[in-house]
PDB file of C-alpha atoms in Angstrom:
ATOM      1  CA  MET A   1       0.205   0.000   0.046  1.00  0.00           C
ATOM      2  CA  THR A   2       1.400   3.569  -0.870  1.00  0.00           C
ATOM      3  CA  VAL A   3       1.726   6.359   1.159  1.00  0.00           C
ATOM      4  CA  ARG A   4      -0.969   8.072  -1.135  1.00  0.00           C
ATOM      5  CA  HIS A   5      -3.388   5.112  -0.372  1.00  0.00           C
ATOM      6  CA  ASP A   6      -2.655   5.235   3.341  1.00  0.00           C
ATOM      7  CA  ARG A   7      -3.599   8.833   3.247  1.00  0.00           C
ATOM      8  CA  ALA A   8      -6.684   8.402   1.305  1.00  0.00           C
ATOM      9  CA  ASP A   9      -7.602   5.542   3.535  1.00  0.00           C
ATOM     10  CA  GLY A  10      -6.881   7.560   6.840  1.00  0.00           C
ATOM     11  CA  MET A  11      -9.111  10.785   5.149  1.00  0.00           C
ATOM     12  CA  ARG A  12     -12.207   8.154   4.721  1.00  0.00           C
ATOM     13  CA  ARG A  13     -11.611   7.126   8.177  1.00  0.00           C
ATOM     14  CA  ARG A  14     -11.624  10.378   9.604  1.00  0.00           C
ATOM     15  CA  HIS A  15     -14.517  11.440   7.575  1.00  0.00           C
ATOM     16  CA  PHE A  16     -16.643   8.651   8.559  1.00  0.00           C
ATOM     17  CA  LEU A  17     -15.782   8.880  12.227  1.00  0.00           C
ATOM     18  CA  THR A  18     -16.616  12.526  12.350  1.00  0.00           C
ATOM     19  CA  ASN A  19     -19.821  11.955  10.358  1.00  0.00           C
ATOM     20  CA  ALA A  20     -20.542   9.142  12.870  1.00  0.00           C
ATOM     21  CA  ALA A  21     -19.930  11.414  15.689  1.00  0.00           C
ATOM     22  CA  LEU A  22     -22.521  13.487  14.381  1.00  0.00           C
ATOM     23  CA  GLY A  23     -24.941  10.886  13.690  1.00  0.00           C
ATOM     24  CA  GLY A  24     -24.528  10.601   9.906  1.00  0.00           C
ATOM     25  CA  ALA A  25     -22.528   7.531   9.228  1.00  0.00           C
ATOM     26  CA  THR A  26     -24.517   4.214   9.118  1.00  0.00           C
ATOM     27  CA  ILE A  27     -22.734   2.392   6.569  1.00  0.00           C
ATOM     28  CA  ILE A  28     -19.599   0.772   7.776  1.00  0.00           C
ATOM     29  CA  GLY A  29     -18.551  -1.829  10.485  1.00  0.00           C
ATOM     30  CA  ALA A  30     -16.454  -0.895  13.510  1.00  0.00           C
ATOM     31  CA  THR A  31     -13.649  -2.880  12.926  1.00  0.00           C
ATOM     32  CA  ALA A  32     -12.913  -1.404   9.361  1.00  0.00           C
ATOM     33  CA  LEU A  33     -11.777   1.642  10.724  1.00  0.00           C
ATOM     34  CA  GLY A  34      -8.717   0.507  12.871  1.00  0.00           C
ATOM     35  CA  GLY A  35      -7.023  -1.934  15.376  1.00  0.00           C
ATOM     36  CA  LEU A  36      -9.095  -3.264  17.850  1.00  0.00           C
ATOM     37  CA  ASP A  37      -6.557  -6.034  18.757  1.00  0.00           C
ATOM     38  CA  ALA A  38      -5.763  -5.552  22.555  1.00  0.00           C
ATOM     39  CA  GLU A  39      -2.384  -5.005  21.737  1.00  0.00           C
ATOM     40  CA  ALA A  40      -3.214  -1.956  19.574  1.00  0.00           C
ATOM     41  CA  ALA A  41      -3.970  -0.164  22.960  1.00  0.00           C
ATOM     42  CA  PHE A  42      -0.271  -0.195  23.849  1.00  0.00           C
ATOM     43  CA  ALA A  43       1.098   0.052  20.538  1.00  0.00           C
ATOM     44  CA  ALA A  44       4.216   2.148  20.358  1.00  0.00           C
ATOM     45  CA  GLU A  45       3.058   4.247  17.813  1.00  0.00           C
ATOM     46  CA  PRO A  46       0.142   6.637  18.937  1.00  0.00           C
ATOM     47  CA  SER A  47      -1.808   6.566  15.757  1.00  0.00           C
ATOM     48  CA  LEU A  48      -2.847   4.033  13.208  1.00  0.00           C
ATOM     49  CA  ASP A  49      -4.115   6.813  10.942  1.00  0.00           C
ATOM     50  CA  PRO A  50      -1.589   9.024   9.140  1.00  0.00           C
ATOM     51  CA  ALA A  51      -4.635  11.427   8.278  1.00  0.00           C
ATOM     52  CA  ILE A  52      -4.813  12.251  12.204  1.00  0.00           C
ATOM     53  CA  ALA A  53      -1.792  13.919  12.934  1.00  0.00           C
ATOM     54  CA  LYS A  54      -2.560  13.452  16.847  1.00  0.00           C
ATOM     55  CA  SER A  55      -4.882  10.964  18.074  1.00  0.00           C
ATOM     56  CA  THR A  56      -6.397  11.693  21.332  1.00  0.00           C
ATOM     57  CA  PHE A  57      -6.527   9.200  24.414  1.00  0.00           C
ATOM     58  CA  VAL A  58      -8.536   8.768  27.222  1.00  0.00           C
ATOM     59  CA  GLU A  59      -8.234   6.736  30.190  1.00  0.00           C
ATOM     60  CA  GLY A  60      -9.918   6.490  33.559  1.00  0.00           C
ATOM     61  CA  ARG A  61     -13.227   4.924  35.140  1.00  0.00           C
ATOM     62  CA  ILE A  62     -16.560   5.318  33.683  1.00  0.00           C
ATOM     63  CA  THR A  63     -18.724   7.459  36.095  1.00  0.00           C
ATOM     64  CA  GLY A  64     -21.934   7.953  34.154  1.00  0.00           C
ATOM     65  CA  MET A  65     -23.368   7.311  30.554  1.00  0.00           C
ATOM     66  CA  THR A  66     -25.816   9.525  28.907  1.00  0.00           C
ATOM     67  CA  GLY A  67     -26.929   8.084  25.819  1.00  0.00           C
ATOM     68  CA  SER A  68     -23.946   7.469  23.683  1.00  0.00           C
ATOM     69  CA  ILE A  69     -21.769   9.929  25.921  1.00  0.00           C
ATOM     70  CA  LEU A  70     -19.464   8.196  28.374  1.00  0.00           C
ATOM     71  CA  GLU A  71     -18.280  10.352  31.476  1.00  0.00           C
ATOM     72  CA  VAL A  72     -14.724   9.427  32.260  1.00  0.00           C
ATOM     73  CA  ALA A  73     -12.883  10.325  35.503  1.00  0.00           C
ATOM     74  CA  GLY A  74      -9.127  10.157  34.587  1.00  0.00           C
ATOM     75  CA  SER A  75      -6.488   8.696  36.889  1.00  0.00           C
ATOM     76  CA  ASN A  76      -4.773  12.159  36.904  1.00  0.00           C
ATOM     77  CA  GLY A  77      -7.971  13.899  38.380  1.00  0.00           C
ATOM     78  CA  GLY A  78      -8.986  15.246  34.940  1.00  0.00           C
ATOM     79  CA  HIS A  79     -12.576  14.417  33.404  1.00  0.00           C
ATOM     80  CA  SER A  80     -13.527  13.674  29.745  1.00  0.00           C
ATOM     81  CA  ARG A  81     -16.483  13.023  27.800  1.00  0.00           C
ATOM     82  CA  VAL A  82     -16.283  10.016  25.056  1.00  0.00           C
ATOM     83  CA  GLN A  83     -18.608   9.824  22.459  1.00  0.00           C
ATOM     84  CA  MET A  84     -19.600   6.423  21.029  1.00  0.00           C
ATOM     85  CA  THR A  85     -20.532   6.167  17.724  1.00  0.00           C
ATOM     86  CA  ASN A  86     -21.826   3.676  15.462  1.00  0.00           C
ATOM     87  CA  VAL A  87     -18.447   3.000  13.944  1.00  0.00           C
ATOM     88  CA  THR A  88     -16.427   2.752  17.640  1.00  0.00           C
ATOM     89  CA  SER A  89     -14.686  -0.684  18.159  1.00  0.00           C
ATOM     90  CA  VAL A  90     -15.298  -1.884  21.529  1.00  0.00           C
ATOM     91  CA  TRP A  91     -13.140  -4.622  23.138  1.00  0.00           C
ATOM     92  CA  LYS A  92     -13.963  -6.234  26.653  1.00  0.00           C
ATOM     93  CA  VAL A  93     -11.975  -9.482  26.740  1.00  0.00           C
ATOM     94  CA  ARG A  94     -12.713  -9.799  23.035  1.00  0.00           C
ATOM     95  CA  ALA A  95     -14.594  -7.597  20.197  1.00  0.00           C
ATOM     96  CA  THR A  96     -17.998  -6.888  21.353  1.00  0.00           C
ATOM     97  CA  THR A  97     -20.581  -4.207  21.247  1.00  0.00           C
ATOM     98  CA  ALA A  98     -21.011  -0.837  23.417  1.00  0.00           C
ATOM     99  CA  GLU A  99     -23.849  -2.597  25.325  1.00  0.00           C
ATOM    100  CA  VAL A 100     -21.459  -4.500  27.342  1.00  0.00           C
ATOM    101  CA  ILE A 101     -19.992  -1.151  28.874  1.00  0.00           C
ATOM    102  CA  GLU A 102     -21.203  -0.462  32.560  1.00  0.00           C
ATOM    103  CA  VAL A 103     -20.608   2.269  35.186  1.00  0.00           C
ATOM    104  CA  GLY A 104     -17.600   1.547  37.179  1.00  0.00           C
ATOM    105  CA  ASP A 105     -15.684   0.268  34.154  1.00  0.00           C
ATOM    106  CA  GLY A 106     -12.028   1.309  33.366  1.00  0.00           C
ATOM    107  CA  LEU A 107     -11.848   2.512  30.004  1.00  0.00           C
ATOM    108  CA  TYR A 108      -8.922   3.215  27.371  1.00  0.00           C
ATOM    109  CA  ALA A 109     -10.079   5.080  24.479  1.00  0.00           C
ATOM    110  CA  ARG A 110      -8.334   6.395  21.151  1.00  0.00           C
ATOM    111  CA  GLY A 111     -10.115   8.891  18.972  1.00  0.00           C
ATOM    112  CA  VAL A 112     -10.479  12.239  17.822  1.00  0.00           C
ATOM    113  CA  LYS A 113     -11.478  15.588  19.577  1.00  0.00           C
ATOM    114  CA  MET A 114     -14.638  17.341  18.427  1.00  0.00           C
ATOM    115  CA  PRO A 115     -15.063  21.222  18.559  1.00  0.00           C
ATOM    116  CA  ASP A 116     -17.034  20.672  21.804  1.00  0.00           C
ATOM    117  CA  GLY A 117     -14.301  18.946  23.703  1.00  0.00           C
ATOM    118  CA  THR A 118     -15.925  15.381  23.365  1.00  0.00           C
ATOM    119  CA  VAL A 119     -13.605  12.608  21.879  1.00  0.00           C
ATOM    120  CA  ALA A 120     -15.308  10.667  19.186  1.00  0.00           C
ATOM    121  CA  ALA A 121     -13.864   7.202  19.802  1.00  0.00           C
ATOM    122  CA  ASP A 122     -12.791   5.037  17.083  1.00  0.00           C
ATOM    123  CA  ALA A 123     -11.567   2.358  19.345  1.00  0.00           C
ATOM    124  CA  VAL A 124     -12.609   1.622  23.286  1.00  0.00           C
ATOM    125  CA  TRP A 125     -11.047  -1.020  25.213  1.00  0.00           C
ATOM    126  CA  VAL A 126     -12.884  -1.554  28.661  1.00  0.00           C
ATOM    127  CA  ASN A 127     -11.062  -2.797  31.721  1.00  0.00           C
ATOM    128  CA  ILE A 128      -7.990  -3.731  29.650  1.00  0.00           C
ATOM    129  CA  VAL A 129      -4.772  -4.547  31.624  1.00  0.00           C
ATOM    130  CA  ASN A 130      -1.177  -5.217  30.700  1.00  0.00           C
ATOM    131  CA  LEU A 131       0.639  -6.078  33.863  1.00  0.00           C
ATOM    132  CA  ASP A 132       3.912  -7.765  34.725  1.00  0.00           C
ATOM    133  CA  THR A 133       3.330 -10.564  37.000  1.00  0.00           C
ATOM    134  CA  GLN A 134       4.826 -13.892  38.264  1.00  0.00           C
ATOM    135  CA  ILE A 135       2.990 -17.097  38.241  1.00  0.00           C
ATOM    136  CA  ARG A 136       2.508 -18.219  41.692  1.00  0.00           C
ATOM    137  CA  GLY A 137      -0.050 -21.037  41.338  1.00  0.00           C
ATOM    138  CA  ILE A 138      -1.539 -22.885  38.421  1.00  0.00           C
ATOM    139  CA  ALA A 139      -5.072 -24.270  38.685  1.00  0.00           C
ATOM    140  CA  LYS A 140      -7.555 -25.498  36.123  1.00  0.00           C
ATOM    141  CA  ASN A 141      -8.808 -22.574  34.385  1.00  0.00           C
ATOM    142  CA  ARG A 142      -6.844 -20.005  36.563  1.00  0.00           C
ATOM    143  CA  LEU A 143      -3.596 -18.603  37.428  1.00  0.00           C
ATOM    144  CA  HIS A 144      -2.559 -17.348  40.614  1.00  0.00           C
ATOM    145  CA  LEU A 145      -0.417 -14.052  40.066  1.00  0.00           C
ATOM    146  CA  ALA A 146       1.724 -11.672  41.992  1.00  0.00           C
ATOM    147  CA  HIS A 147       1.781  -8.230  40.480  1.00  0.00           C
ATOM    148  CA  GLY A 148       4.220  -6.161  42.563  1.00  0.00           C
ATOM    149  CA  GLN A 149       2.807  -6.554  46.141  1.00  0.00           C
ATOM    150  CA  HIS A 150      -0.470  -7.576  45.357  1.00  0.00           C
ATOM    151  CA  GLU A 151      -1.922 -11.299  44.404  1.00  0.00           C
ATOM    152  CA  LEU A 152      -4.307 -11.634  42.130  1.00  0.00           C
ATOM    153  CA  VAL A 153      -6.376 -14.443  40.353  1.00  0.00           C
ATOM    154  CA  GLY A 154      -6.287 -14.933  36.755  1.00  0.00           C
ATOM    155  CA  HIS A 155      -9.145 -16.350  34.971  1.00  0.00           C
ATOM    156  CA  VAL A 156      -8.025 -18.126  31.644  1.00  0.00           C
ATOM    157  CA  ALA A 157     -10.257 -17.381  28.832  1.00  0.00           C
ATOM    158  CA  PRO A 158     -11.190 -20.374  26.692  1.00  0.00           C
ATOM    159  CA  ASP A 159      -9.369 -18.618  23.842  1.00  0.00           C
ATOM    160  CA  ALA A 160      -6.501 -17.669  25.667  1.00  0.00           C
ATOM    161  CA  SER A 161      -3.115 -17.863  23.940  1.00  0.00           C
ATOM    162  CA  ALA A 162       0.498 -17.854  25.111  1.00  0.00           C
ATOM    163  CA  SER A 163       3.984 -17.054  23.948  1.00  0.00           C
ATOM    164  CA  TYR A 164       6.909 -18.718  24.802  1.00  0.00           C
ATOM    165  CA  ALA A 165      10.378 -16.816  24.609  1.00  0.00           C
ATOM    166  CA  GLY A 166       9.047 -14.266  21.998  1.00  0.00           C
ATOM    167  CA  ARG A 167       7.698 -17.275  19.713  1.00  0.00           C
ATOM    168  CA  ALA A 168       4.270 -17.414  18.041  1.00  0.00           C
ATOM    169  CA  LEU A 169       1.147 -17.150  19.725  1.00  0.00           C
ATOM    170  CA  THR A 170       0.063 -20.694  20.769  1.00  0.00           C
ATOM    171  CA  SER A 171      -3.159 -22.141  22.409  1.00  0.00           C
ATOM    172  CA  ASP A 172      -1.026 -24.488  24.535  1.00  0.00           C
ATOM    173  CA  LEU A 173      -0.774 -23.318  27.894  1.00  0.00           C
ATOM    174  CA  SER A 174       0.751 -26.436  29.250  1.00  0.00           C
ATOM    175  CA  ARG A 175       4.315 -25.080  29.472  1.00  0.00           C
ATOM    176  CA  LEU A 176       3.448 -22.336  31.980  1.00  0.00           C
ATOM    177  CA  ARG A 177       5.284 -23.015  35.229  1.00  0.00           C
ATOM    178  CA  ILE A 178       5.040 -21.769  38.633  1.00  0.00           C
ATOM    179  CA  GLY A 179       7.669 -19.035  39.306  1.00  0.00           C
ATOM    180  CA  GLN A 180       7.907 -17.544  35.839  1.00  0.00           C
ATOM    181  CA  SER A 181       7.754 -13.891  35.073  1.00  0.00           C
ATOM    182  CA  ALA A 182       4.944 -13.317  32.845  1.00  0.00           C
ATOM    183  CA  GLN A 183       3.339 -10.334  31.123  1.00  0.00           C
ATOM    184  CA  VAL A 184      -0.329 -10.708  31.245  1.00  0.00           C
ATOM    185  CA  LEU A 185      -2.689  -8.916  28.770  1.00  0.00           C
ATOM    186  CA  GLY A 186      -6.276  -9.272  29.692  1.00  0.00           C
ATOM    187  CA  ALA A 187      -9.328  -7.656  31.215  1.00  0.00           C
ATOM    188  CA  TRP A 188      -9.815  -6.533  34.902  1.00  0.00           C
ATOM    189  CA  ARG A 189     -13.224  -7.545  36.888  1.00  0.00           C
ATOM    190  CA  PRO A 190     -13.982  -4.706  39.118  1.00  0.00           C
ATOM    191  CA  SER A 191     -16.284  -6.782  41.045  1.00  0.00           C
ATOM    192  CA  ASP A 192     -13.820  -8.907  42.586  1.00  0.00           C
ATOM    193  CA  ASN A 193     -10.274  -7.311  41.467  1.00  0.00           C
ATOM    194  CA  SER A 194      -9.422 -10.565  39.543  1.00  0.00           C
ATOM    195  CA  VAL A 195      -8.536 -10.419  35.677  1.00  0.00           C
ATOM    196  CA  ASP A 196      -9.546 -12.285  32.923  1.00  0.00           C
ATOM    197  CA  VAL A 197      -6.318 -13.839  31.163  1.00  0.00           C
ATOM    198  CA  VAL A 198      -6.554 -12.942  27.163  1.00  0.00           C
ATOM    199  CA  ARG A 199      -2.678 -13.558  26.455  1.00  0.00           C
ATOM    200  CA  ILE A 200       0.292 -14.510  28.503  1.00  0.00           C
ATOM    201  CA  SER A 201       3.852 -14.118  27.711  1.00  0.00           C
ATOM    202  CA  VAL A 202       6.884 -15.876  29.517  1.00  0.00           C
ATOM    203  CA  GLY A 203      10.362 -15.746  28.664  1.00  0.00           C
ATOM    204  CA  HIS A 204      10.202 -12.568  26.801  1.00  0.00           C
TER     205      HIS A 204
END
């Protein structure tokens, strides 16, 4: 794909996203607009879109929802309003829809700032976590993990995958061992402070 094509695709994406925020776009699926994979939330490059010089990011806890607007209290004490559109990609353990979002959830969103200060989101990751841990115990369908001074339970998702020493992802989790350092990508459960393990990397 050429730079020209990249720019054209980016302009279309921005145009659709802006229209969607204004209620006009109805024709494209959410994931057509950009990366939804959980790792995209932590990508080194801040924007996947060359037409958007500077994407806006929002993080924090959802304190309220009014229609398609999410009120978000940032961890730095700030407040943001996130506009969900009919093209916003939503991740909560896996690709899903905005109906699963709840007050109290954690949020990480990427989008475009609108003239009224709201952020029209092209991608929202709900309760996503990326933790450096140590495996303290292994049981059926769950891991016991240490994260800093905290112990937590990791519920292993049915479609969880693992990477060993930087190799390709596999569904084989049998090579996990107690005592290994592990990077866990998953989703936090606010109700009991555990996590759903989506991806685990050891020996990296």
